[in-house]
């Protein structure tokens, strides 16, 4: 069952009308909250060659008061799975610049693969704390594959 502020799809923006960066809203509480600050790579609507590995990077700011540390994740919550081969990003002290204090921002990179077939594809992620609470702005990738490559996949 789903309850407000615990479902990863609360506040979901449909593919037909992706939210502009200035229009994003933080959804969380005083402790756990985040805000999307921008695309570092692969702007929405980018055309990608078929069957290519690429890295999507977003800037995300910790707008809550709690440290994002072990147990926090940026979780894949929906989209064109398995076409983009998405995964969940787990915060860990073994990664460089990975713990994020209140007020700090981080560039989070997710490695993806463009599908072999032409079409428009999307993926959506949301922050989750160590107790399983989803919070903050949903961040997304929107790409298009225009051609089909032989021997792709």
GROMACS .gro file of N, CA, C and O in nm, residues 78-150:
model
  292
   78UNK      N    1   1.145   0.447  -1.173
   78UNK     CA    2   1.058   0.420  -1.287
   78UNK      C    3   1.114   0.476  -1.415
   78UNK      O    4   1.209   0.554  -1.417
   79UNK      N    5   1.050   0.435  -1.525
   79UNK     CA    6   1.091   0.483  -1.656
   79UNK      C    7   1.098   0.369  -1.754
   79UNK      O    8   1.019   0.274  -1.746
   80UNK      N    9   1.191   0.376  -1.846
   80UNK     CA   10   1.204   0.280  -1.955
   80UNK      C   11   1.295   0.165  -1.917
   80UNK      O   12   1.396   0.139  -1.981
   81UNK      N   13   1.263   0.094  -1.812
   81UNK     CA   14   1.343  -0.020  -1.767
   81UNK      C   15   1.298  -0.142  -1.845
   81UNK      O   16   1.178  -0.159  -1.863
   82UNK      N   17   1.381  -0.227  -1.891
   82UNK     CA   18   1.525  -0.232  -1.871
   82UNK      C   19   1.604  -0.159  -1.980
   82UNK      O   20   1.725  -0.170  -1.985
   83UNK      N   21   1.534  -0.086  -2.067
   83UNK     CA   22   1.598  -0.027  -2.184
   83UNK      C   23   1.722   0.057  -2.153
   83UNK      O   24   1.819   0.055  -2.228
   84UNK      N   25   1.721   0.133  -2.044
   84UNK     CA   26   1.835   0.218  -2.011
   84UNK      C   27   1.934   0.149  -1.918
   84UNK      O   28   2.038   0.205  -1.886
   85UNK      N   29   1.901   0.030  -1.873
   85UNK     CA   30   1.986  -0.045  -1.780
   85UNK      C   31   2.020   0.039  -1.657
   85UNK      O   32   2.137   0.053  -1.619
   86UNK      N   33   1.915   0.095  -1.591
   86UNK     CA   34   1.939   0.184  -1.477
   86UNK      C   35   1.975   0.109  -1.350
   86UNK      O   36   1.953  -0.011  -1.339
   87UNK      N   37   2.030   0.182  -1.253
   87UNK     CA   38   2.060   0.122  -1.123
   87UNK      C   39   2.045   0.227  -1.014
   87UNK      O   40   2.025   0.344  -1.040
   88UNK      N   41   2.058   0.182  -0.890
   88UNK     CA   42   2.048   0.267  -0.773
   88UNK      C   43   2.188   0.309  -0.730
   88UNK      O   44   2.279   0.228  -0.730
   89UNK      N   45   2.204   0.436  -0.693
   89UNK     CA   46   2.331   0.488  -0.644
   89UNK      C   47   2.328   0.486  -0.492
   89UNK      O   48   2.241   0.547  -0.431
   90UNK      N   49   2.421   0.415  -0.431
   90UNK     CA   50   2.429   0.405  -0.285
   90UNK      C   51   2.542   0.491  -0.232
   90UNK      O   52   2.655   0.481  -0.279
   91UNK      N   53   2.510   0.576  -0.135
   91UNK     CA   54   2.613   0.659  -0.071
   91UNK      C   55   2.700   0.570   0.017
   91UNK      O   56   2.650   0.482   0.086
   92UNK      N   57   2.830   0.595   0.014
   92UNK     CA   58   2.924   0.515   0.091
   92UNK      C   59   3.048   0.598   0.118
   92UNK      O   60   3.093   0.673   0.032
   93UNK      N   61   3.104   0.581   0.237
   93UNK     CA   62   3.225   0.658   0.270
   93UNK      C   63   3.346   0.610   0.191
   93UNK      O   64   3.450   0.673   0.196
   94UNK      N   65   3.334   0.503   0.115
   94UNK     CA   66   3.445   0.456   0.034
   94UNK      C   67   3.455   0.531  -0.098
   94UNK      O   68   3.552   0.519  -0.169
   95UNK      N   69   3.351   0.609  -0.133
   95UNK     CA   70   3.352   0.686  -0.257
   95UNK      C   71   3.403   0.827  -0.229
   95UNK      O   72   3.384   0.881  -0.121
   96UNK      N   73   3.465   0.889  -0.327
   96UNK     CA   74   3.514   1.026  -0.313
   96UNK      C   75   3.398   1.123  -0.301
   96UNK      O   76   3.301   1.114  -0.376
   97UNK      N   77   3.410   1.219  -0.207
   97UNK     CA   78   3.310   1.325  -0.191
   97UNK      C   79   3.168   1.273  -0.180
   97UNK      O   80   3.077   1.329  -0.237
   98UNK      N   81   3.149   1.164  -0.108
   98UNK     CA   82   3.018   1.100  -0.113
   98UNK      C   83   2.923   1.139  -0.001
   98UNK      O   84   2.804   1.142  -0.024
   99UNK      N   85   2.968   1.166   0.118
   99UNK     CA   86   2.876   1.208   0.224
   99UNK      C   87   2.842   1.355   0.201
   99UNK      O   88   2.930   1.435   0.170
  100UNK      N   89   2.715   1.389   0.217
  100UNK     CA   90   2.671   1.524   0.184
  100UNK      C   91   2.604   1.586   0.307
  100UNK      O   92   2.499   1.540   0.352
  101UNK      N   93   2.666   1.690   0.361
  101UNK     CA   94   2.614   1.759   0.479
  101UNK      C   95   2.501   1.854   0.438
  101UNK      O   96   2.485   1.887   0.320
  102UNK      N   97   2.426   1.897   0.537
  102UNK     CA   98   2.318   1.993   0.515
  102UNK      C   99   2.371   2.115   0.439
  102UNK      O  100   2.476   2.168   0.473
  103UNK      N  101   2.300   2.154   0.336
  103UNK     CA  102   2.337   2.272   0.259
  103UNK      C  103   2.436   2.246   0.147
  103UNK      O  104   2.453   2.330   0.059
  104UNK      N  105   2.503   2.131   0.147
  104UNK     CA  106   2.603   2.100   0.045
  104UNK      C  107   2.537   2.038  -0.078
  104UNK      O  108   2.428   1.983  -0.071
  105UNK      N  109   2.607   2.047  -0.190
  105UNK     CA  110   2.561   1.987  -0.315
  105UNK      C  111   2.658   1.878  -0.358
  105UNK      O  112   2.774   1.877  -0.317
  106UNK      N  113   2.610   1.787  -0.441
  106UNK     CA  114   2.692   1.679  -0.493
  106UNK      C  115   2.654   1.655  -0.639
  106UNK      O  116   2.538   1.672  -0.677
  107UNK      N  117   2.753   1.622  -0.719
  107UNK     CA  118   2.727   1.573  -0.854
  107UNK      C  119   2.717   1.422  -0.846
  107UNK      O  120   2.813   1.356  -0.804
  108UNK      N  121   2.602   1.369  -0.882
  108UNK     CA  122   2.579   1.225  -0.877
  108UNK      C  123   2.575   1.171  -1.019
  108UNK      O  124   2.499   1.221  -1.102
  109UNK      N  125   2.658   1.070  -1.046
  109UNK     CA  126   2.669   1.012  -1.179
  109UNK      C  127   2.609   0.872  -1.181
  109UNK      O  128   2.634   0.791  -1.093
  110UNK      N  129   2.529   0.847  -1.285
  110UNK     CA  130   2.470   0.715  -1.308
  110UNK      C  131   2.514   0.670  -1.448
  110UNK      O  132   2.497   0.745  -1.544
  111UNK      N  133   2.570   0.551  -1.459
  111UNK     CA  134   2.608   0.496  -1.589
  111UNK      C  135   2.486   0.427  -1.649
  111UNK      O  136   2.420   0.346  -1.584
  112UNK      N  137   2.456   0.462  -1.776
  112UNK     CA  138   2.340   0.408  -1.846
  112UNK      C  139   2.384   0.359  -1.984
  112UNK      O  140   2.493   0.389  -2.029
  113UNK      N  141   2.295   0.286  -2.050
  113UNK     CA  142   2.318   0.239  -2.186
  113UNK      C  143   2.197   0.276  -2.270
  113UNK      O  144   2.083   0.249  -2.232
  114UNK      N  145   2.221   0.339  -2.385
  114UNK     CA  146   2.110   0.375  -2.473
  114UNK      C  147   2.054   0.248  -2.538
  114UNK      O  148   2.129   0.156  -2.572
  115UNK      N  149   1.923   0.242  -2.555
  115UNK     CA  150   1.860   0.126  -2.619
  115UNK      C  151   1.902   0.114  -2.767
  115UNK      O  152   1.947   0.212  -2.828
  116UNK      N  153   1.884  -0.003  -2.822
  116UNK     CA  154   1.919  -0.028  -2.962
  116UNK      C  155   1.811   0.020  -3.058
  116UNK      O  156   1.839   0.046  -3.175
  117UNK      N  157   1.688   0.027  -3.012
  117UNK     CA  158   1.577   0.063  -3.099
  117UNK      C  159   1.546   0.212  -3.091
  117UNK      O  160   1.553   0.272  -2.984
  118UNK      N  161   1.507   0.272  -3.204
  118UNK     CA  162   1.469   0.413  -3.203
  118UNK      C  163   1.350   0.438  -3.109
  118UNK      O  164   1.265   0.351  -3.091
  119UNK      N  165   1.349   0.554  -3.049
  119UNK     CA  166   1.238   0.592  -2.962
  119UNK      C  167   1.284   0.692  -2.857
  119UNK      O  168   1.402   0.727  -2.849
  120UNK      N  169   1.187   0.737  -2.777
  120UNK     CA  170   1.216   0.827  -2.666
  120UNK      C  171   1.215   0.745  -2.537
  120UNK      O  172   1.125   0.663  -2.517
  121UNK      N  173   1.315   0.768  -2.452
  121UNK     CA  174   1.333   0.689  -2.330
  121UNK      C  175   1.353   0.783  -2.211
  121UNK      O  176   1.401   0.895  -2.227
  122UNK      N  177   1.315   0.735  -2.094
  122UNK     CA  178   1.326   0.815  -1.972
  122UNK      C  179   1.359   0.727  -1.853
  122UNK      O  180   1.332   0.607  -1.853
  123UNK      N  181   1.417   0.790  -1.752
  123UNK     CA  182   1.444   0.724  -1.625
  123UNK      C  183   1.428   0.825  -1.514
  123UNK      O  184   1.457   0.944  -1.532
  124UNK      N  185   1.380   0.780  -1.396
  124UNK     CA  186   1.352   0.869  -1.284
  124UNK      C  187   1.410   0.811  -1.155
  124UNK      O  188   1.398   0.691  -1.130
  125UNK      N  189   1.472   0.897  -1.074
  125UNK     CA  190   1.534   0.859  -0.948
  125UNK      C  191   1.486   0.953  -0.838
  125UNK      O  192   1.451   1.068  -0.864
  126UNK      N  193   1.489   0.903  -0.715
  126UNK     CA  194   1.454   0.985  -0.598
  126UNK      C  195   1.540   0.942  -0.480
  126UNK      O  196   1.577   0.825  -0.469
  127UNK      N  197   1.571   1.036  -0.393
  127UNK     CA  198   1.650   1.005  -0.274
  127UNK      C  199   1.569   0.919  -0.176
  127UNK      O  200   1.447   0.932  -0.167
  128UNK      N  201   1.642   0.831  -0.104
  128UNK     CA  202   1.581   0.748   0.000
  128UNK      C  203   1.678   0.743   0.118
  128UNK      O  204   1.798   0.722   0.099
  129UNK      N  205   1.624   0.760   0.240
  129UNK     CA  206   1.712   0.756   0.358
  129UNK      C  207   1.731   0.612   0.405
  129UNK      O  208   1.677   0.517   0.346
  130UNK      N  209   1.806   0.595   0.513
  130UNK     CA  210   1.839   0.461   0.563
  130UNK      C  211   1.721   0.390   0.627
  130UNK      O  212   1.731   0.273   0.663
  131UNK      N  213   1.607   0.457   0.641
  131UNK     CA  214   1.486   0.393   0.695
  131UNK      C  215   1.384   0.364   0.585
  131UNK      O  216   1.272   0.321   0.613
  132UNK      N  217   1.420   0.390   0.459
  132UNK     CA  218   1.332   0.360   0.347
  132UNK      C  219   1.237   0.472   0.309
  132UNK      O  220   1.150   0.454   0.225
  133UNK      N  221   1.254   0.593   0.365
  133UNK     CA  222   1.170   0.708   0.337
  133UNK      C  223   1.219   0.778   0.211
  133UNK      O  224   1.335   0.821   0.204
  134UNK      N  225   1.132   0.788   0.109
  134UNK     CA  226   1.166   0.860  -0.013
  134UNK      C  227   1.142   1.008   0.009
  134UNK      O  228   1.043   1.048   0.070
  135UNK      N  229   1.234   1.092  -0.043
  135UNK     CA  230   1.221   1.235  -0.021
  135UNK      C  231   1.284   1.314  -0.134
  135UNK      O  232   1.363   1.261  -0.212
  136UNK      N  233   1.248   1.440  -0.140
  136UNK     CA  234   1.311   1.534  -0.232
  136UNK      C  235   1.258   1.528  -0.374
  136UNK      O  236   1.167   1.453  -0.407
  137UNK      N  237   1.319   1.610  -0.455
  137UNK     CA  238   1.282   1.626  -0.594
  137UNK      C  239   1.315   1.499  -0.673
  137UNK      O  240   1.422   1.441  -0.655
  138UNK      N  241   1.224   1.459  -0.761
  138UNK     CA  242   1.252   1.349  -0.853
  138UNK      C  243   1.344   1.404  -0.962
  138UNK      O  244   1.318   1.511  -1.018
  139UNK      N  245   1.453   1.333  -0.990
  139UNK     CA  246   1.543   1.374  -1.098
  139UNK      C  247   1.533   1.272  -1.211
  139UNK      O  248   1.507   1.154  -1.187
  140UNK      N  249   1.551   1.320  -1.333
  140UNK     CA  250   1.519   1.238  -1.449
  140UNK      C  251   1.622   1.252  -1.560
  140UNK      O  252   1.699   1.349  -1.564
  141UNK      N  253   1.619   1.156  -1.650
  141UNK     CA  254   1.692   1.163  -1.775
  141UNK      C  255   1.590   1.136  -1.886
  141UNK      O  256   1.503   1.049  -1.871
  142UNK      N  257   1.597   1.215  -1.993
  142UNK     CA  258   1.511   1.198  -2.110
  142UNK      C  259   1.602   1.198  -2.232
  142UNK      O  260   1.671   1.297  -2.258
  143UNK      N  261   1.604   1.088  -2.306
  143UNK     CA  262   1.689   1.079  -2.425
  143UNK      C  263   1.606   1.029  -2.543
  143UNK      O  264   1.495   0.977  -2.526
  144UNK      N  265   1.665   1.044  -2.661
  144UNK     CA  266   1.603   0.992  -2.781
  144UNK      C  267   1.708   0.918  -2.862
  144UNK      O  268   1.821   0.965  -2.878
  145UNK      N  269   1.670   0.802  -2.914
  145UNK     CA  270   1.752   0.725  -3.007
  145UNK      C  271   1.679   0.737  -3.141
  145UNK      O  272   1.562   0.703  -3.150
  146UNK      N  273   1.749   0.788  -3.245
  146UNK     CA  274   1.683   0.813  -3.373
  146UNK      C  275   1.707   0.705  -3.477
  146UNK      O  276   1.633   0.695  -3.573
  147UNK      N  277   1.812   0.627  -3.460
  147UNK     CA  278   1.844   0.526  -3.559
  147UNK      C  279   1.863   0.390  -3.492
  147UNK      O  280   1.879   0.383  -3.370
  148UNK      N  281   1.860   0.286  -3.571
  148UNK     CA  282   1.888   0.150  -3.519
  148UNK      C  283   2.023   0.108  -3.576
  148UNK      O  284   2.047   0.121  -3.694
  149UNK      N  285   2.110   0.063  -3.486
  149UNK     CA  286   2.243   0.022  -3.529
  149UNK      C  287   2.244  -0.129  -3.548
  149UNK      O  288   2.190  -0.203  -3.466
  150UNK      N  289   2.309  -0.175  -3.653
  150UNK     CA  290   2.322  -0.319  -3.677
  150UNK      C  291   2.405  -0.380  -3.564
  150UNK      O  292   2.497  -0.318  -3.514
   0.00000   0.00000   0.00000
